[in-house]
Amino acid sequence: MQSFWLIFQLLICLALGFVLARRLPKWLERLAFQILPYFTYILLIAIAIEFSTTLHSIAEPWQILNHAALLAVMTSISAFVCCYILFKLLGYQPSHGKVSMSLVSKSFINISYAFIALALGYGLAELSSSFDYTLHISTWNLLLVFMFLIGLDLAYSPLDRSWLNWQILLVPLGCILGSIIGAFVTAYFVPSIQLKDLIMLSQGYGFYSMTGIVVTELKNAHLGSIALMNDLFREIFAIVFMYIIGWRYPRSAISSAGATAMDVTLPMVKQACGNDFIPHAMVSGFILSVLAPIVVSVLAAL
């Protein structure tokens, strides 16, 4: 019952943000959109503080990184391949394009900020513990605020009804199916984690600021830590795929980008794949951003 109550809170906050968009005072909306880009880092700092406690209770903390990296590789590659097969069956041919190394470096700099936030949170936790003080920040309450802000943002996303054709919907479908397949493959190499938990972890689609907290709250801190690092790695792999092969297979690269396709990796889609594929990224990212908290929460509650 508690699990469903937590899921309900997430959905209510997301829905409230979506419904209240354009109804809130303009100054408040402007403030919300100014905060949103930086709120992720606040969440990551809070997550890292909890993460430090988990590390102290785990015999082999590097195991978390190994499992997360393996799952991220398998789900990213599987999403890419799955989407490629779906469009190949429809007769779509590879595309052409070019990339800019300056945008590549800028993207990795942006990702480095996430790791800096994690390091800062971990450092603060370790520093406070050295003074026999336990630092605690409610990541769940922060997540509820974040979901409200996401709801506001989604309401202003420039989605066009003409974009919602069944071919474009194959992009998020490829990500969903590929992520599940990746979880099955990972289960062969990581028998210590149950298959149902790997499937749950695979459905974060790169939404790292949400999955780590939800999984920790509904399952345990160990799986929550894997969820966080898995989706961080997925975002990194999304950028790598986008620039290495996205110009040739744009739909597959967008599929592997998961929920990040409509925000973090959208500039890369525009530059590496071209404007023609922005609708694919927006629709796929939108759908997966909405599905991620719902699917992860439901699977975690089972």
mmCIF file of N, CA and C in Angstrom, residues 132-210:
data_model
loop_
_atom_site.group_PDB
_atom_site.id
_atom_site.type_symbol
_atom_site.label_atom_id
_atom_site.label_comp_id
_atom_site.label_asym_id
_atom_site.label_seq_id
_atom_site.Cartn_x
_atom_site.Cartn_y
_atom_site.Cartn_z
ATOM 1 N N ASP A 132 31.207 13.599 13.255
ATOM 2 C CA ASP A 132 30.158 12.835 13.947
ATOM 3 C C ASP A 132 28.775 13.445 13.754
ATOM 4 N N TYR A 133 28.556 13.963 12.555
ATOM 5 C CA TYR A 133 27.244 14.533 12.233
ATOM 6 C C TYR A 133 26.725 13.868 10.963
ATOM 7 N N THR A 134 25.506 13.385 11.029
ATOM 8 C CA THR A 134 24.911 12.723 9.867
ATOM 9 C C THR A 134 24.118 13.733 9.049
ATOM 10 N N LEU A 135 24.601 13.983 7.856
ATOM 11 C CA LEU A 135 23.931 14.931 6.960
ATOM 12 C C LEU A 135 22.814 14.213 6.223
ATOM 13 N N HIS A 136 21.629 14.777 6.262
ATOM 14 C CA HIS A 136 20.489 14.133 5.594
ATOM 15 C C HIS A 136 19.629 15.178 4.895
ATOM 16 N N ILE A 137 19.321 14.895 3.645
ATOM 17 C CA ILE A 137 18.412 15.731 2.857
ATOM 18 C C ILE A 137 17.348 14.812 2.273
ATOM 19 N N SER A 138 16.105 15.204 2.355
ATOM 20 C CA SER A 138 15.015 14.365 1.849
ATOM 21 C C SER A 138 15.006 14.364 0.322
ATOM 22 N N THR A 139 15.592 13.334 -0.250
ATOM 23 C CA THR A 139 15.617 13.231 -1.711
ATOM 24 C C THR A 139 14.215 13.023 -2.275
ATOM 25 N N TRP A 140 13.360 12.382 -1.489
ATOM 26 C CA TRP A 140 12.002 12.130 -1.982
ATOM 27 C C TRP A 140 11.227 13.437 -2.153
ATOM 28 N N ASN A 141 11.311 14.311 -1.167
ATOM 29 C CA ASN A 141 10.617 15.596 -1.277
ATOM 30 C C ASN A 141 11.183 16.434 -2.424
ATOM 31 N N LEU A 142 12.494 16.368 -2.587
ATOM 32 C CA LEU A 142 13.111 17.071 -3.712
ATOM 33 C C LEU A 142 12.617 16.501 -5.041
ATOM 34 N N LEU A 143 12.462 15.174 -5.092
ATOM 35 C CA LEU A 143 11.985 14.541 -6.320
ATOM 36 C C LEU A 143 10.558 14.976 -6.647
ATOM 37 N N LEU A 144 9.726 15.113 -5.630
ATOM 38 C CA LEU A 144 8.349 15.551 -5.863
ATOM 39 C C LEU A 144 8.323 16.960 -6.463
ATOM 40 N N VAL A 145 9.185 17.822 -5.952
ATOM 41 C CA VAL A 145 9.296 19.171 -6.520
ATOM 42 C C VAL A 145 9.788 19.090 -7.962
ATOM 43 N N PHE A 146 10.761 18.212 -8.187
ATOM 44 C CA PHE A 146 11.322 18.042 -9.529
ATOM 45 C C PHE A 146 10.261 17.540 -10.508
ATOM 46 N N MET A 147 9.430 16.595 -10.072
ATOM 47 C CA MET A 147 8.373 16.072 -10.942
ATOM 48 C C MET A 147 7.367 17.166 -11.290
ATOM 49 N N PHE A 148 7.097 18.050 -10.340
ATOM 50 C CA PHE A 148 6.210 19.183 -10.612
ATOM 51 C C PHE A 148 6.820 20.086 -11.689
ATOM 52 N N LEU A 149 8.108 20.355 -11.561
ATOM 53 C CA LEU A 149 8.799 21.187 -12.548
ATOM 54 C C LEU A 149 8.833 20.509 -13.913
ATOM 55 N N ILE A 150 9.007 19.186 -13.914
ATOM 56 C CA ILE A 150 8.994 18.434 -15.173
ATOM 57 C C ILE A 150 7.620 18.538 -15.831
ATOM 58 N N GLY A 151 6.569 18.466 -15.019
ATOM 59 C CA GLY A 151 5.216 18.614 -15.547
ATOM 60 C C GLY A 151 5.017 19.960 -16.216
ATOM 61 N N LEU A 152 5.521 21.013 -15.585
ATOM 62 C CA LEU A 152 5.468 22.352 -16.186
ATOM 63 C C LEU A 152 6.200 22.375 -17.523
ATOM 64 N N ASP A 153 7.378 21.777 -17.527
ATOM 65 C CA ASP A 153 8.213 21.782 -18.728
ATOM 66 C C ASP A 153 7.550 21.008 -19.861
ATOM 67 N N LEU A 154 6.966 19.864 -19.541
ATOM 68 C CA LEU A 154 6.310 19.049 -20.569
ATOM 69 C C LEU A 154 5.119 19.783 -21.184
ATOM 70 N N ALA A 155 4.429 20.574 -20.376
ATOM 71 C CA ALA A 155 3.267 21.315 -20.882
ATOM 72 C C ALA A 155 3.665 22.341 -21.932
ATOM 73 N N TYR A 156 4.894 22.817 -21.856
ATOM 74 C CA TYR A 156 5.372 23.815 -22.814
ATOM 75 C C TYR A 156 6.200 23.202 -23.940
ATOM 76 N N SER A 157 6.338 21.885 -23.936
ATOM 77 C CA SER A 157 7.115 21.233 -24.992
ATOM 78 C C SER A 157 6.398 21.400 -26.328
ATOM 79 N N PRO A 158 7.114 21.847 -27.349
ATOM 80 C CA PRO A 158 6.480 22.142 -28.642
ATOM 81 C C PRO A 158 6.182 20.896 -29.463
ATOM 82 N N LEU A 159 5.264 20.074 -28.963
ATOM 83 C CA LEU A 159 4.881 18.869 -29.695
ATOM 84 C C LEU A 159 3.759 19.193 -30.680
ATOM 85 N N ASP A 160 3.904 18.716 -31.882
ATOM 86 C CA ASP A 160 2.910 18.937 -32.924
ATOM 87 C C ASP A 160 2.158 17.633 -33.164
ATOM 88 N N ARG A 161 0.841 17.722 -33.326
ATOM 89 C CA ARG A 161 0.039 16.504 -33.515
ATOM 90 C C ARG A 161 0.457 15.728 -34.762
ATOM 91 N N SER A 162 0.960 16.456 -35.743
ATOM 92 C CA SER A 162 1.377 15.785 -36.980
ATOM 93 C C SER A 162 2.582 14.879 -36.751
ATOM 94 N N TRP A 163 3.291 15.103 -35.634
ATOM 95 C CA TRP A 163 4.445 14.262 -35.340
ATOM 96 C C TRP A 163 4.034 12.879 -34.842
ATOM 97 N N LEU A 164 2.811 12.779 -34.333
ATOM 98 C CA LEU A 164 2.385 11.524 -33.717
ATOM 99 C C LEU A 164 1.892 10.529 -34.761
ATOM 100 N N ASN A 165 2.799 10.097 -35.616
ATOM 101 C CA ASN A 165 2.458 9.017 -36.532
ATOM 102 C C ASN A 165 3.132 7.742 -36.045
ATOM 103 N N TRP A 166 2.643 6.634 -36.513
ATOM 104 C CA TRP A 166 3.089 5.367 -35.941
ATOM 105 C C TRP A 166 4.552 5.067 -36.230
ATOM 106 N N GLN A 167 5.105 5.637 -37.323
ATOM 107 C CA GLN A 167 6.520 5.396 -37.588
ATOM 108 C C GLN A 167 7.408 6.040 -36.524
ATOM 109 N N ILE A 168 7.071 7.268 -36.139
ATOM 110 C CA ILE A 168 7.861 7.948 -35.108
ATOM 111 C C ILE A 168 7.735 7.218 -33.772
ATOM 112 N N LEU A 169 6.558 6.668 -33.509
ATOM 113 C CA LEU A 169 6.345 5.963 -32.244
ATOM 114 C C LEU A 169 7.188 4.691 -32.135
ATOM 115 N N LEU A 170 7.734 4.240 -33.262
ATOM 116 C CA LEU A 170 8.620 3.074 -33.215
ATOM 117 C C LEU A 170 9.939 3.393 -32.517
ATOM 118 N N VAL A 171 10.307 4.680 -32.478
ATOM 119 C CA VAL A 171 11.569 5.071 -31.828
ATOM 120 C C VAL A 171 11.515 4.797 -30.320
ATOM 121 N N PRO A 172 10.500 5.317 -29.596
ATOM 122 C CA PRO A 172 10.429 4.958 -28.169
ATOM 123 C C PRO A 172 10.128 3.481 -27.945
ATOM 124 N N LEU A 173 9.375 2.874 -28.869
ATOM 125 C CA LEU A 173 9.095 1.442 -28.740
ATOM 126 C C LEU A 173 10.392 0.641 -28.808
ATOM 127 N N GLY A 174 11.275 1.043 -29.713
ATOM 128 C CA GLY A 174 12.571 0.375 -29.819
ATOM 129 C C GLY A 174 13.372 0.504 -28.542
ATOM 130 N N CYS A 175 13.284 1.675 -27.906
ATOM 131 C CA CYS A 175 13.995 1.890 -26.643
ATOM 132 C C CYS A 175 13.436 1.001 -25.541
ATOM 133 N N ILE A 176 12.120 0.919 -25.469
ATOM 134 C CA ILE A 176 11.480 0.110 -24.425
ATOM 135 C C ILE A 176 11.819 -1.368 -24.594
ATOM 136 N N LEU A 177 11.611 -1.877 -25.814
ATOM 137 C CA LEU A 177 11.885 -3.292 -26.068
ATOM 138 C C LEU A 177 13.374 -3.602 -25.935
ATOM 139 N N GLY A 178 14.197 -2.711 -26.480
ATOM 140 C CA GLY A 178 15.638 -2.922 -26.406
ATOM 141 C C GLY A 178 16.151 -2.911 -24.980
ATOM 142 N N SER A 179 15.577 -2.044 -24.153
ATOM 143 C CA SER A 179 15.990 -1.982 -22.746
ATOM 144 C C SER A 179 15.652 -3.279 -22.020
ATOM 145 N N ILE A 180 14.488 -3.826 -22.337
ATOM 146 C CA ILE A 180 14.096 -5.101 -21.717
ATOM 147 C C ILE A 180 15.027 -6.224 -22.176
ATOM 148 N N ILE A 181 15.330 -6.240 -23.470
ATOM 149 C CA ILE A 181 16.255 -7.254 -23.997
ATOM 150 C C ILE A 181 17.624 -7.109 -23.339
ATOM 151 N N GLY A 182 18.067 -5.864 -23.187
ATOM 152 C CA GLY A 182 19.345 -5.612 -22.527
ATOM 153 C C GLY A 182 19.369 -6.125 -21.100
ATOM 154 N N ALA A 183 18.230 -6.020 -20.419
ATOM 155 C CA ALA A 183 18.133 -6.530 -19.051
ATOM 156 C C ALA A 183 18.271 -8.051 -19.030
ATOM 157 N N PHE A 184 17.666 -8.719 -20.012
ATOM 158 C CA PHE A 184 17.778 -10.178 -20.098
ATOM 159 C C PHE A 184 19.228 -10.598 -20.343
ATOM 160 N N VAL A 185 19.907 -9.873 -21.223
ATOM 161 C CA VAL A 185 21.313 -10.193 -21.507
ATOM 162 C C VAL A 185 22.166 -9.969 -20.262
ATOM 163 N N THR A 186 21.913 -8.871 -19.568
ATOM 164 C CA THR A 186 22.674 -8.559 -18.355
ATOM 165 C C THR A 186 22.471 -9.623 -17.286
ATOM 166 N N ALA A 187 21.262 -10.176 -17.226
ATOM 167 C CA ALA A 187 20.952 -11.196 -16.219
ATOM 168 C C ALA A 187 21.867 -12.409 -16.351
ATOM 169 N N TYR A 188 22.318 -12.675 -17.566
ATOM 170 C CA TYR A 188 23.227 -13.810 -17.787
ATOM 171 C C TYR A 188 24.580 -13.567 -17.124
ATOM 172 N N PHE A 189 25.029 -12.311 -17.146
ATOM 173 C CA PHE A 189 26.339 -11.968 -16.591
ATOM 174 C C PHE A 189 26.276 -11.555 -15.121
ATOM 175 N N VAL A 190 25.089 -11.152 -14.670
ATOM 176 C CA VAL A 190 24.936 -10.696 -13.277
ATOM 177 C C VAL A 190 23.829 -11.507 -12.606
ATOM 178 N N PRO A 191 24.105 -12.750 -12.275
ATOM 179 C CA PRO A 191 23.074 -13.596 -11.656
ATOM 180 C C PRO A 191 22.709 -13.167 -10.238
ATOM 181 N N SER A 192 23.522 -12.304 -9.638
ATOM 182 C CA SER A 192 23.256 -11.885 -8.260
ATOM 183 C C SER A 192 22.063 -10.933 -8.154
ATOM 184 N N ILE A 193 21.650 -10.353 -9.281
ATOM 185 C CA ILE A 193 20.483 -9.462 -9.285
ATOM 186 C C ILE A 193 19.341 -10.167 -10.002
ATOM 187 N N GLN A 194 18.178 -10.169 -9.401
ATOM 188 C CA GLN A 194 17.026 -10.836 -9.994
ATOM 189 C C GLN A 194 16.647 -10.185 -11.325
ATOM 190 N N LEU A 195 16.129 -11.007 -12.220
ATOM 191 C CA LEU A 195 15.756 -10.521 -13.550
ATOM 192 C C LEU A 195 14.719 -9.410 -13.465
ATOM 193 N N LYS A 196 13.742 -9.558 -12.583
ATOM 194 C CA LYS A 196 12.695 -8.535 -12.480
ATOM 195 C C LYS A 196 13.275 -7.194 -12.035
ATOM 196 N N ASP A 197 14.318 -7.247 -11.210
ATOM 197 C CA ASP A 197 14.962 -6.007 -10.779
ATOM 198 C C ASP A 197 15.776 -5.388 -11.912
ATOM 199 N N LEU A 198 16.409 -6.212 -12.714
ATOM 200 C CA LEU A 198 17.163 -5.703 -13.862
ATOM 201 C C LEU A 198 16.226 -5.059 -14.881
ATOM 202 N N ILE A 199 15.065 -5.671 -15.089
ATOM 203 C CA ILE A 199 14.079 -5.085 -16.004
ATOM 204 C C ILE A 199 13.614 -3.734 -15.465
ATOM 205 N N MET A 200 13.380 -3.674 -14.158
ATOM 206 C CA MET A 200 12.991 -2.407 -13.531
ATOM 207 C C MET A 200 14.075 -1.346 -13.743
ATOM 208 N N LEU A 201 15.321 -1.719 -13.505
ATOM 209 C CA LEU A 201 16.431 -0.782 -13.658
ATOM 210 C C LEU A 201 16.584 -0.328 -15.110
ATOM 211 N N SER A 202 16.245 -1.203 -16.034
ATOM 212 C CA SER A 202 16.415 -0.879 -17.455
ATOM 213 C C SER A 202 15.407 0.142 -17.954
ATOM 214 N N GLN A 203 14.328 0.340 -17.202
ATOM 215 C CA GLN A 203 13.249 1.204 -17.676
ATOM 216 C C GLN A 203 13.383 2.659 -17.225
ATOM 217 N N GLY A 204 14.578 3.041 -16.782
ATOM 218 C CA GLY A 204 14.815 4.441 -16.426
ATOM 219 C C GLY A 204 15.070 5.310 -17.640
ATOM 220 N N TYR A 205 15.507 4.710 -18.739
ATOM 221 C CA TYR A 205 15.730 5.393 -20.024
ATOM 222 C C TYR A 205 16.657 6.607 -19.906
ATOM 223 N N GLY A 206 17.598 6.574 -18.954
ATOM 224 C CA GLY A 206 18.521 7.688 -18.796
ATOM 225 C C GLY A 206 18.034 8.790 -17.876
ATOM 226 N N PHE A 207 16.867 8.622 -17.265
ATOM 227 C CA PHE A 207 16.278 9.636 -16.375
ATOM 228 C C PHE A 207 16.890 9.459 -14.984
ATOM 229 N N TYR A 208 18.198 9.731 -14.855
ATOM 230 C CA TYR A 208 18.935 9.380 -13.644
ATOM 231 C C TYR A 208 18.499 10.151 -12.403
ATOM 232 N N SER A 209 18.036 11.378 -12.572
ATOM 233 C CA SER A 209 17.652 12.177 -11.406
ATOM 234 C C SER A 209 16.371 11.669 -10.749
ATOM 235 N N MET A 210 15.659 10.791 -11.440
ATOM 236 C CA MET A 210 14.425 10.236 -10.896
ATOM 237 C C MET A 210 14.603 8.798 -10.424
#
